[in-house]
XYZ file of C-alpha atoms in Angstrom:
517
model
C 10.367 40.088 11.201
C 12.844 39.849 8.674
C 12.825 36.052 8.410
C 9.195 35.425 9.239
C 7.942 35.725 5.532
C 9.925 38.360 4.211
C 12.870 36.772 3.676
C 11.553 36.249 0.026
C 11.674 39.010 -2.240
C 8.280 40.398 -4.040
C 7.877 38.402 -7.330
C 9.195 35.732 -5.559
C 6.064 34.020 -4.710
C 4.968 30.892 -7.215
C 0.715 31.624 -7.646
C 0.761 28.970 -10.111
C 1.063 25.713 -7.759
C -2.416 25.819 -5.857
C -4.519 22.891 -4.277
C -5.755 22.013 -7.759
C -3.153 22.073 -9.847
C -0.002 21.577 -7.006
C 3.593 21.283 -7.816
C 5.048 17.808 -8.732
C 8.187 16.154 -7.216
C 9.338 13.537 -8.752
C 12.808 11.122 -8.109
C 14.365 8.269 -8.417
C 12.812 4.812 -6.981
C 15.791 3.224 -5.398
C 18.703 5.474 -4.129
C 18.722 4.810 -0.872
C 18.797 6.970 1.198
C 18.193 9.695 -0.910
C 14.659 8.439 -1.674
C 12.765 5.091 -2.217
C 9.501 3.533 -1.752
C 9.179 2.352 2.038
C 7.603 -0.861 3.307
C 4.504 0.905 3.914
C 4.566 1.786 0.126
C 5.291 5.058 0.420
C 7.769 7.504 -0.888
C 10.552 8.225 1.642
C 14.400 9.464 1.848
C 16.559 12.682 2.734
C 15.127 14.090 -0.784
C 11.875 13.380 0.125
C 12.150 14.822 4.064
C 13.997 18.121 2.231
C 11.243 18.834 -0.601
C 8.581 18.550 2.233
C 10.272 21.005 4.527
C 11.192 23.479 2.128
C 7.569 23.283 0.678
C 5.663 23.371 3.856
C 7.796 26.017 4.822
C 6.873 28.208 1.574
C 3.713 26.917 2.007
C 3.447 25.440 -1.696
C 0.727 22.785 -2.239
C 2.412 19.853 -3.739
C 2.457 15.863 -4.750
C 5.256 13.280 -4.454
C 6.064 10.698 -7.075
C 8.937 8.159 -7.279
C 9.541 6.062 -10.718
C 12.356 5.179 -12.530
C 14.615 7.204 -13.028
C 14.104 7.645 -17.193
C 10.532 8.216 -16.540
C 11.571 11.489 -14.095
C 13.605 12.815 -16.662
C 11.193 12.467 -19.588
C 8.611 14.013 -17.097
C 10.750 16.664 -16.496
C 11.370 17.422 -19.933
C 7.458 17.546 -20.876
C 6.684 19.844 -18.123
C 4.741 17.137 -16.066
C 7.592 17.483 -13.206
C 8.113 20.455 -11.867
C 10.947 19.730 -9.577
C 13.592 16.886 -9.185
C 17.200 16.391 -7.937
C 20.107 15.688 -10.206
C 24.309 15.895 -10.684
C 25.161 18.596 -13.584
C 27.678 15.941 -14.768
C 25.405 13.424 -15.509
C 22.626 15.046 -18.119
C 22.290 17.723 -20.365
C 21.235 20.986 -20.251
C 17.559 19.586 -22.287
C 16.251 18.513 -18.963
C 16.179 21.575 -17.336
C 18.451 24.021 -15.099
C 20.748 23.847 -11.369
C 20.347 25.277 -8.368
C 23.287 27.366 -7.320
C 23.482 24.895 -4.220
C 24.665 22.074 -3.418
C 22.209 19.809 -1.407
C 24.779 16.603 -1.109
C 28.578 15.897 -2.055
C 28.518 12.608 -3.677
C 31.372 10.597 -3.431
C 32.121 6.864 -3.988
C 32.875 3.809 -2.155
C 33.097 -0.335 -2.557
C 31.400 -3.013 -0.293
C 33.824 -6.015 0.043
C 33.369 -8.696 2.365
C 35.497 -8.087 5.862
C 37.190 -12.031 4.717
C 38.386 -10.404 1.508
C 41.564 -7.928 0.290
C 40.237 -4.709 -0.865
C 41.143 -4.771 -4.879
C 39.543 -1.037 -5.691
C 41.050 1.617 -3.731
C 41.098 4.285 -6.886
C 39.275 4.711 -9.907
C 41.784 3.738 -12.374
C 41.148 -0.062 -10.416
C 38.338 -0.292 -12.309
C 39.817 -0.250 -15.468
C 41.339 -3.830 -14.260
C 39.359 -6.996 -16.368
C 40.155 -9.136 -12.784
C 38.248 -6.302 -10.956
C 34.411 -6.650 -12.283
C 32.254 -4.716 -9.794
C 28.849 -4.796 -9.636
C 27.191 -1.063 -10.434
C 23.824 0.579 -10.305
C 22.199 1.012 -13.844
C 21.873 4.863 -13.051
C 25.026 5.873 -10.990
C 27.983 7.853 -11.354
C 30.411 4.910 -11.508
C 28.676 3.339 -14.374
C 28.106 6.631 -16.465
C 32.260 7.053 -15.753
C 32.885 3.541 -16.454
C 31.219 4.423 -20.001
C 33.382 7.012 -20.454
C 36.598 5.608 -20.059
C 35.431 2.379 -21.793
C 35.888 -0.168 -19.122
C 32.014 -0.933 -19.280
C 33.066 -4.145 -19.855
C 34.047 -4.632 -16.131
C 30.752 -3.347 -14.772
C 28.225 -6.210 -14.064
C 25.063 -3.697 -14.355
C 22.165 -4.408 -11.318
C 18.142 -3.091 -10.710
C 18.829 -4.064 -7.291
C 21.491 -3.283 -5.302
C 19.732 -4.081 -2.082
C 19.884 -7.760 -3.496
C 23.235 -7.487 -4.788
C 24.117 -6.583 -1.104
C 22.560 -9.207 0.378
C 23.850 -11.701 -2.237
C 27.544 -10.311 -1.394
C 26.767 -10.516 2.441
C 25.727 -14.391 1.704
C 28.242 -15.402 -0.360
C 31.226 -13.372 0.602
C 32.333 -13.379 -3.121
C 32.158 -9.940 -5.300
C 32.241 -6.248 -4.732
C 30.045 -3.275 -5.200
C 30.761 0.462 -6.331
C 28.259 2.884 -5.307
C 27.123 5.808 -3.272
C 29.067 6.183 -0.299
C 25.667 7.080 1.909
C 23.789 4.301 0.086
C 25.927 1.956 0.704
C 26.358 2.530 4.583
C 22.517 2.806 4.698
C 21.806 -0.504 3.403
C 24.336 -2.253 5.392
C 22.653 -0.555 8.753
C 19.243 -1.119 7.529
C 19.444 -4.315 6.325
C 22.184 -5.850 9.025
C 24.573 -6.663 6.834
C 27.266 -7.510 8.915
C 29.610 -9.371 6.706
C 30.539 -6.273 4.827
C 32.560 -3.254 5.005
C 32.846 0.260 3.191
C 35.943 1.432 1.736
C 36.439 5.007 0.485
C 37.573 4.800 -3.403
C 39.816 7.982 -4.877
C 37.512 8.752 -7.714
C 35.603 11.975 -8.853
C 32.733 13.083 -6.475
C 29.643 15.370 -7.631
C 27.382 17.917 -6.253
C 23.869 17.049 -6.080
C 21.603 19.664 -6.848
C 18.045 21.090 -7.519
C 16.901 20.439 -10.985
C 13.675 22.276 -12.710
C 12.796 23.598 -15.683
C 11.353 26.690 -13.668
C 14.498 29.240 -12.767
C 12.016 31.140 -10.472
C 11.246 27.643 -8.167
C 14.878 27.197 -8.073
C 15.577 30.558 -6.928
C 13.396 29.610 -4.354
C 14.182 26.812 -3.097
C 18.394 27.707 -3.127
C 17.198 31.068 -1.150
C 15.111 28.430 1.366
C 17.294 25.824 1.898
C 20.096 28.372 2.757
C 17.561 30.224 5.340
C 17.182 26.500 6.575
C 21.047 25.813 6.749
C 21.437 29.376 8.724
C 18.693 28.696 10.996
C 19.997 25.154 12.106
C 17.091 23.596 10.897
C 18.824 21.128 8.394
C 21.474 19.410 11.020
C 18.790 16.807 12.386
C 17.651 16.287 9.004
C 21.249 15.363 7.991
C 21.731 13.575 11.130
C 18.856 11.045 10.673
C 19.353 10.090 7.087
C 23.569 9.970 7.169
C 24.915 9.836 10.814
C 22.187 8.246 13.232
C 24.819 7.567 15.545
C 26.192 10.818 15.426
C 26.135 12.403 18.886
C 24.792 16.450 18.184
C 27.213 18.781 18.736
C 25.822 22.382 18.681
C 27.501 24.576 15.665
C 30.310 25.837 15.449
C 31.063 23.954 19.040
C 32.033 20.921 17.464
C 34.235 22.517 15.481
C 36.172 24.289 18.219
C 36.100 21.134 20.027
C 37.565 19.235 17.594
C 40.267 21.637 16.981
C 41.114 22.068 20.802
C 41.374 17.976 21.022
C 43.336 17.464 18.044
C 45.834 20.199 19.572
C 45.875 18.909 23.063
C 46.250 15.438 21.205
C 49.478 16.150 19.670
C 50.797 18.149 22.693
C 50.555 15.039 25.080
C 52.021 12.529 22.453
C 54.846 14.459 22.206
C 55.633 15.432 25.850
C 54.927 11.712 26.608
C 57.675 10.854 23.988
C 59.957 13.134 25.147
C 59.582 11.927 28.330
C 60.038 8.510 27.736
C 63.011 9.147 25.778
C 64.918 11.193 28.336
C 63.760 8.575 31.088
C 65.448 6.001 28.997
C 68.458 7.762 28.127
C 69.027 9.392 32.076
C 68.730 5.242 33.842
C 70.218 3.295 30.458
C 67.094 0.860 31.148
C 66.660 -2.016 28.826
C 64.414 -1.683 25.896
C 61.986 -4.028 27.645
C 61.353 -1.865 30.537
C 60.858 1.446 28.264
C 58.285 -0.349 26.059
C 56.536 -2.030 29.200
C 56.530 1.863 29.913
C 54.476 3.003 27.157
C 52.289 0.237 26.625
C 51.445 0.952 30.495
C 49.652 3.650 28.417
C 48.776 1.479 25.862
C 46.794 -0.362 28.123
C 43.985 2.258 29.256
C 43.508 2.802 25.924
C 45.442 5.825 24.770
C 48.386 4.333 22.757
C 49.553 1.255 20.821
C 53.047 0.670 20.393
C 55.108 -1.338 17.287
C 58.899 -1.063 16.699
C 61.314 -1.555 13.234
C 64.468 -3.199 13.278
C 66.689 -1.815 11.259
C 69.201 -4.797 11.056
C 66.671 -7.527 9.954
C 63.989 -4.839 8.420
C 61.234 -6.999 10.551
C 58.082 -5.530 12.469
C 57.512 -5.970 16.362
C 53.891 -5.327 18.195
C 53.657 -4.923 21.670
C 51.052 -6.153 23.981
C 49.852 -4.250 27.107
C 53.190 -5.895 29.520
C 55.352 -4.592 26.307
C 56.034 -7.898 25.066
C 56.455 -8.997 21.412
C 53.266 -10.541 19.863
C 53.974 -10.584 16.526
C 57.052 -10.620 14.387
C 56.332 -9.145 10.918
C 58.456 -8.725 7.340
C 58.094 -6.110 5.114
C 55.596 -7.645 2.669
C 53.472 -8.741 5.256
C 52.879 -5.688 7.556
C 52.524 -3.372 4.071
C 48.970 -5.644 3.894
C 47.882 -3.843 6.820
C 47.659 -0.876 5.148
C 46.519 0.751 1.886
C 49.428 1.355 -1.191
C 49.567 4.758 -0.458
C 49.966 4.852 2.832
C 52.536 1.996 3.294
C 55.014 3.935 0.969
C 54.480 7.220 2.844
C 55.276 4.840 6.160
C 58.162 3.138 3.846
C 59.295 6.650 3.090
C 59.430 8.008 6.629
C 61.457 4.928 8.177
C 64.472 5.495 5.694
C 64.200 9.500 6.743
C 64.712 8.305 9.733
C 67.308 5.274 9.333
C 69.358 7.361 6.764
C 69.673 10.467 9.299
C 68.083 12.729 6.826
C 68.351 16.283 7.568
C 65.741 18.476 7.558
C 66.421 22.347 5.456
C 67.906 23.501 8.342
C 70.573 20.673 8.247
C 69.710 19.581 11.508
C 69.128 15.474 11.452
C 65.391 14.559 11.937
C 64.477 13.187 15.086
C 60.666 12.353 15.026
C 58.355 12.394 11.817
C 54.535 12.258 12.445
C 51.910 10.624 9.972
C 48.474 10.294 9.417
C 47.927 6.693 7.756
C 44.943 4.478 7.747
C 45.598 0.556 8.747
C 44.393 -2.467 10.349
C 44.651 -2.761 13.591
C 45.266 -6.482 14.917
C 43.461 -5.489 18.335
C 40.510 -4.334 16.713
C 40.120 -7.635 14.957
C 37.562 -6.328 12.644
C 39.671 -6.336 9.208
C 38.557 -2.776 9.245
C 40.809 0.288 8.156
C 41.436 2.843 10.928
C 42.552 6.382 10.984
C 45.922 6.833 13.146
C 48.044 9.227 14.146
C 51.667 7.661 14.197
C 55.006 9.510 15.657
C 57.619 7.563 14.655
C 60.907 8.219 16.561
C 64.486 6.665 17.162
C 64.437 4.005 20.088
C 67.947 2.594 19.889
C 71.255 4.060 18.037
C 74.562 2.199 17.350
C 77.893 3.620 19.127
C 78.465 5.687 16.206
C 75.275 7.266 16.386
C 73.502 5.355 13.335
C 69.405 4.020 14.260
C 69.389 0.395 14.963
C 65.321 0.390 15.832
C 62.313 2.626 15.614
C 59.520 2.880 17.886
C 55.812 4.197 16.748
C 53.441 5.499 18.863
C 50.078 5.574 17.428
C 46.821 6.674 18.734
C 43.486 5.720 16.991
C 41.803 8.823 15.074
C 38.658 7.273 12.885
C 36.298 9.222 14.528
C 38.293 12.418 14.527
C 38.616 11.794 10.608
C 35.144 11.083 10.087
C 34.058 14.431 11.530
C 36.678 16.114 10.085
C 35.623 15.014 6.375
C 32.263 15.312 7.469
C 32.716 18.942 8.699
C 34.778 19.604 4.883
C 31.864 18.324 3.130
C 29.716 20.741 5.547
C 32.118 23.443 4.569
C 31.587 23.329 1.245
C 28.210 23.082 1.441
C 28.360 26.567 3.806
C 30.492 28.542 1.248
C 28.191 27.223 -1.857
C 25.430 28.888 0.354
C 27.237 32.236 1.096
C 28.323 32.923 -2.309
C 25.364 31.737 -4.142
C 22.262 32.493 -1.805
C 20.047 35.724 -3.331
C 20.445 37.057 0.564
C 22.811 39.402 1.420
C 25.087 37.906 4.089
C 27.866 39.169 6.258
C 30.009 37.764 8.920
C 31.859 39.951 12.060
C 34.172 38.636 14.428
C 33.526 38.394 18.422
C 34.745 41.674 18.581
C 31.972 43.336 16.082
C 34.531 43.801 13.460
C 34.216 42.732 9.925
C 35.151 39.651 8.202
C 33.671 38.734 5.005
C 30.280 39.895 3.207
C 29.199 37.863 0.114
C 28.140 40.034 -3.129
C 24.918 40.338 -2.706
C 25.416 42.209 0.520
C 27.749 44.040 -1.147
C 25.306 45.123 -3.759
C 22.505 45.981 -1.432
C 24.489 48.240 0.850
C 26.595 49.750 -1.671
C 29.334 48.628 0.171
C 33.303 47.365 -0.898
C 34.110 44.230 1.281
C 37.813 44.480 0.497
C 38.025 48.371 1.549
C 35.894 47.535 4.966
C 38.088 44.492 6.024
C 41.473 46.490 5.531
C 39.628 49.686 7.796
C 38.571 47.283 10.264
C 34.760 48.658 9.956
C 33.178 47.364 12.580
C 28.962 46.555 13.165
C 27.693 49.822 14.814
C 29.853 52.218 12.134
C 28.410 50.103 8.920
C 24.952 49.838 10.394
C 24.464 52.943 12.039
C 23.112 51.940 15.315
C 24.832 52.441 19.206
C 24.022 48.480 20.157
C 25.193 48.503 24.317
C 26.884 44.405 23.995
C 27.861 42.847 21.233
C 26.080 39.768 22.857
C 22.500 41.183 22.685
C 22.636 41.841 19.003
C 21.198 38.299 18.419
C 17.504 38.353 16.743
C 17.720 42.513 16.533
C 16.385 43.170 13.258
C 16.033 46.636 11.685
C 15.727 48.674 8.280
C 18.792 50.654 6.248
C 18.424 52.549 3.219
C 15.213 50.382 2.355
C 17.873 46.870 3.038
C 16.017 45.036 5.798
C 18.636 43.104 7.947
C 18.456 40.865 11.051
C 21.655 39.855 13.444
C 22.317 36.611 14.529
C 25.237 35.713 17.360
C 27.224 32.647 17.532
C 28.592 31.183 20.574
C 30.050 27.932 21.686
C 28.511 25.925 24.363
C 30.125 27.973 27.045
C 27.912 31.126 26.014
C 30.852 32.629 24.525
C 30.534 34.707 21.755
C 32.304 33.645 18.685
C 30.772 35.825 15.686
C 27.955 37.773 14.176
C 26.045 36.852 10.824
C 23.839 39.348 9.682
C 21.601 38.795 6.788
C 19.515 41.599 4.887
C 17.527 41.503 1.432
């Protein structure tokens, strides 16, 4: 079989790591969850998990050492580490060379207490004397910090599992760090008085680091047989969503697409309908917002009006009553800078009867914005979808109040930036994997091949896609169903390849990946 052991190329195999003399991994001590030493004393993390996998699977005798992280690099510089895991930002070229993958998208967030007003939202915030945060001595934010010179605002820390705990305690101070480390520690560790916030700074890809361009060769070409085979998903799933509920790939995907359609669809025929009730029986505004937050009230909407006279806030409870009376300043609080001016923005489109390029006067405008919700009562940004419409118009036409209709989308975000960081991590595998790799349609035609199938099969991608090639002309076989292809493996021109179907969870086909060296 194709994948069975000769997925790797002759000359690939590494002779020199044997039970004697094995391969050494070393990392990092303390970046949780990446890898650290466990209470049992033992060396433990995603990094840790992936080395062992990817080892066992090439069947590579090998030891495991964590130390600080100056000690890993000097080790890897003498030749007594063979293998480690770094960010090509970060360190020059003397300790070694990249992988052509990337294993993790780093980005950056800040613990605050839930009591407290979130000061860093983007990275020039830390540039701000009033905003000291307190970093990692090896992290990205420190090594920027550096940079820019605003070290001064960085209280450095060994320990940012204390630090944590300190801030949990205390409730005073913030921390900058890994977004993943900083959501494992707070699980692990209960740290209930905190929350995460996303800050708008430069992310990094994590990658293999060796000295040895043949091991990382390897280990790119493995981890991307891994990623194709489904074999890495639990692995993510234990280490950075543990709640996550699996959804089989790409099902999840076409689920979320279907629901974020069928989402939109029903907010606007509800607001249509509403609208047209109100307008046909000239009911108060009372008994339209009692309407919707009818709705409201099994837990598919939440409802909050502008008045255009006064420029004041109004939030409805579930009998579409007024709760709370809000001004300007005080509801903007609720949500990040950003997002209150794009909501500050869209109410004067509205009030002004903008017109749209078509000069036709704008009737609805829909936003994504992140805020925090008073039922929730968690001091806790959440993801919404808002359609913002007019309720009430003067005699002459002109808006007196809007109405927003807003439905809660955190979740929906988090897997969609969670399936964009997956994406990314998909394309850095086809384009950079040593295996040839071509994708086909449910209908057997052509899609996309990356260059190294290109090169194997003498083929040109471009010329195939516009002919609409399909499977059976470019592979020269008479396959009965396109749904039977899946595990058929077979040799071309001295190019082994192997087909491999995707379908959703209804058992309907969706594509083909074949993969040939």
């Amino acid at each position: 079989m194709l994948f069975a052991g000769s997925v790797y190329a002759q000359g690939d195999t590494l002779d020199i790591y044997t039970d004697h003399k094995p391969l050494v991994y070393e990392d990092a001590t303390n970046f949780y969850p990446y890898t650290y030493i466990n209470d049992k004393g033992e060396p433990d993390g995603y990094n840790v998990a992936l080395i062992k996998l990817l080892l066992d699977e090439l069947k590579i005798p090998y030891v495991i050492k964590l130390k600080p992280l100056r000690e890993v690099l000097a080790d890897l510089k003498s030749g007594q580490c063979d293998i480690t895991f770094g960010l090509p930002t970060m360190h020059n070229s003397d300790y070694g060379q990249y992988g052509h993958t990337s294993i993790a998208l780093l980005t950056q967030s800040v613990a605050t207490p839930k009591s407290k007003d979130v000061a860093i939202k983007t990275f020039h915030d830390l540039s701000n004397p009033d905003n000291k945060v307190t970093v990692s001595e090896h992290s990205i934010c420190l090594d920027l910090m550096n940079d820019y010179g605003w070290a001064d605002n960085a209280i450095v820390s060994k320990d940012m599992i204390n630090e944590m705990i300190k801030l949990n305690d205390t409730q005073q101070g913030q921390v900058v760090w890994n977004t993943a480390a900083l959501r494992w520690i707070i699980r692990e560790k209960r740290l209930n008085n905190l929350m995460v916030t996303p800050v708008n700074m430069p992310h990094m890809d994590y990658k293999f680091l060796s000295r040895n361009q043949q091991l990382l060769n390897l280990l790119d070409k493995t981890y991307s047989k891994l990623y194709t085979d489904d074999k890495m998903e639990a692995l993510e799933s234990k280490w950075f969503y543990p709640d996550r509920t699996p959804l089989s790939s790409p099902q999840w995907h076409t689920t979320l697409a279907i629901a974020g359609i069928l989402l939109l669809a029903v907010a606007a025929l509800l607001l249509v309908w509403f609208v047209v009730q109100y307008r046909r029986i000239h009911s108060k505004q009372a008994q339209l917002l009692t309407q919707l937050s009818q709705i409201e009230n099994i837990g598919l909407l939440r409802i909050w009006s502008y008045k255009v006279k006064n420029h004041k806030f109004y939030y409805y409870n579930e009998k579409g009553h007024v709760i709370g009376t809000y001004s300007f300043d005080v509801f903007s609080h609720r949500y990040s800078r950003e997002d209150f001016w794009k909501l500050r923005e869209a109410l004067e489109r509205l009030t002004s009867r903008h017109k749209d390029a078509h000069g036709h006067e704008e009737q609805k405008i829909t936003l994504e914005l992140q805020a925090i919700d008073m039922d929730y009562d968690d001091n806790k940004l959440h993801s919404f979808a808002v359609d913002l419409s007019v309720l009430r118009r003067s005699r002459n036409g002109n808006p007196l109040e809007i109405v927003a209709i807003k439905k809660d989308i955190t979740e929906q975000r988090r897997k969609k930036i969670a399936d964009s960081e997956r994406l990314l991590r998909y394309w850095s595998m086809f384009y950079s994997t040593d295996s040839g790799i071509l994708f086909f349609d449910k209908e057997g035609i052509i899609r996309n091949a990356n260059t190294k199938a290109c090169e194997l099969l003498h083929i040109d991608i471009d010329a195939l896609v516009e002919s609409h090639a399909d499977l059976n002309t470019i592979f020269h076989n008479h396959l009965a169903s396109l749904r039977d292809v899946h595990g058929y493996h077979a040799t071309i021109n001295g190019v082994e390849y192997k087909m491999r179907t995707v379908k959703n969870h209804d058992g309907e086909l969706l594509g083909i990946f074949v993969f040939c060296v």
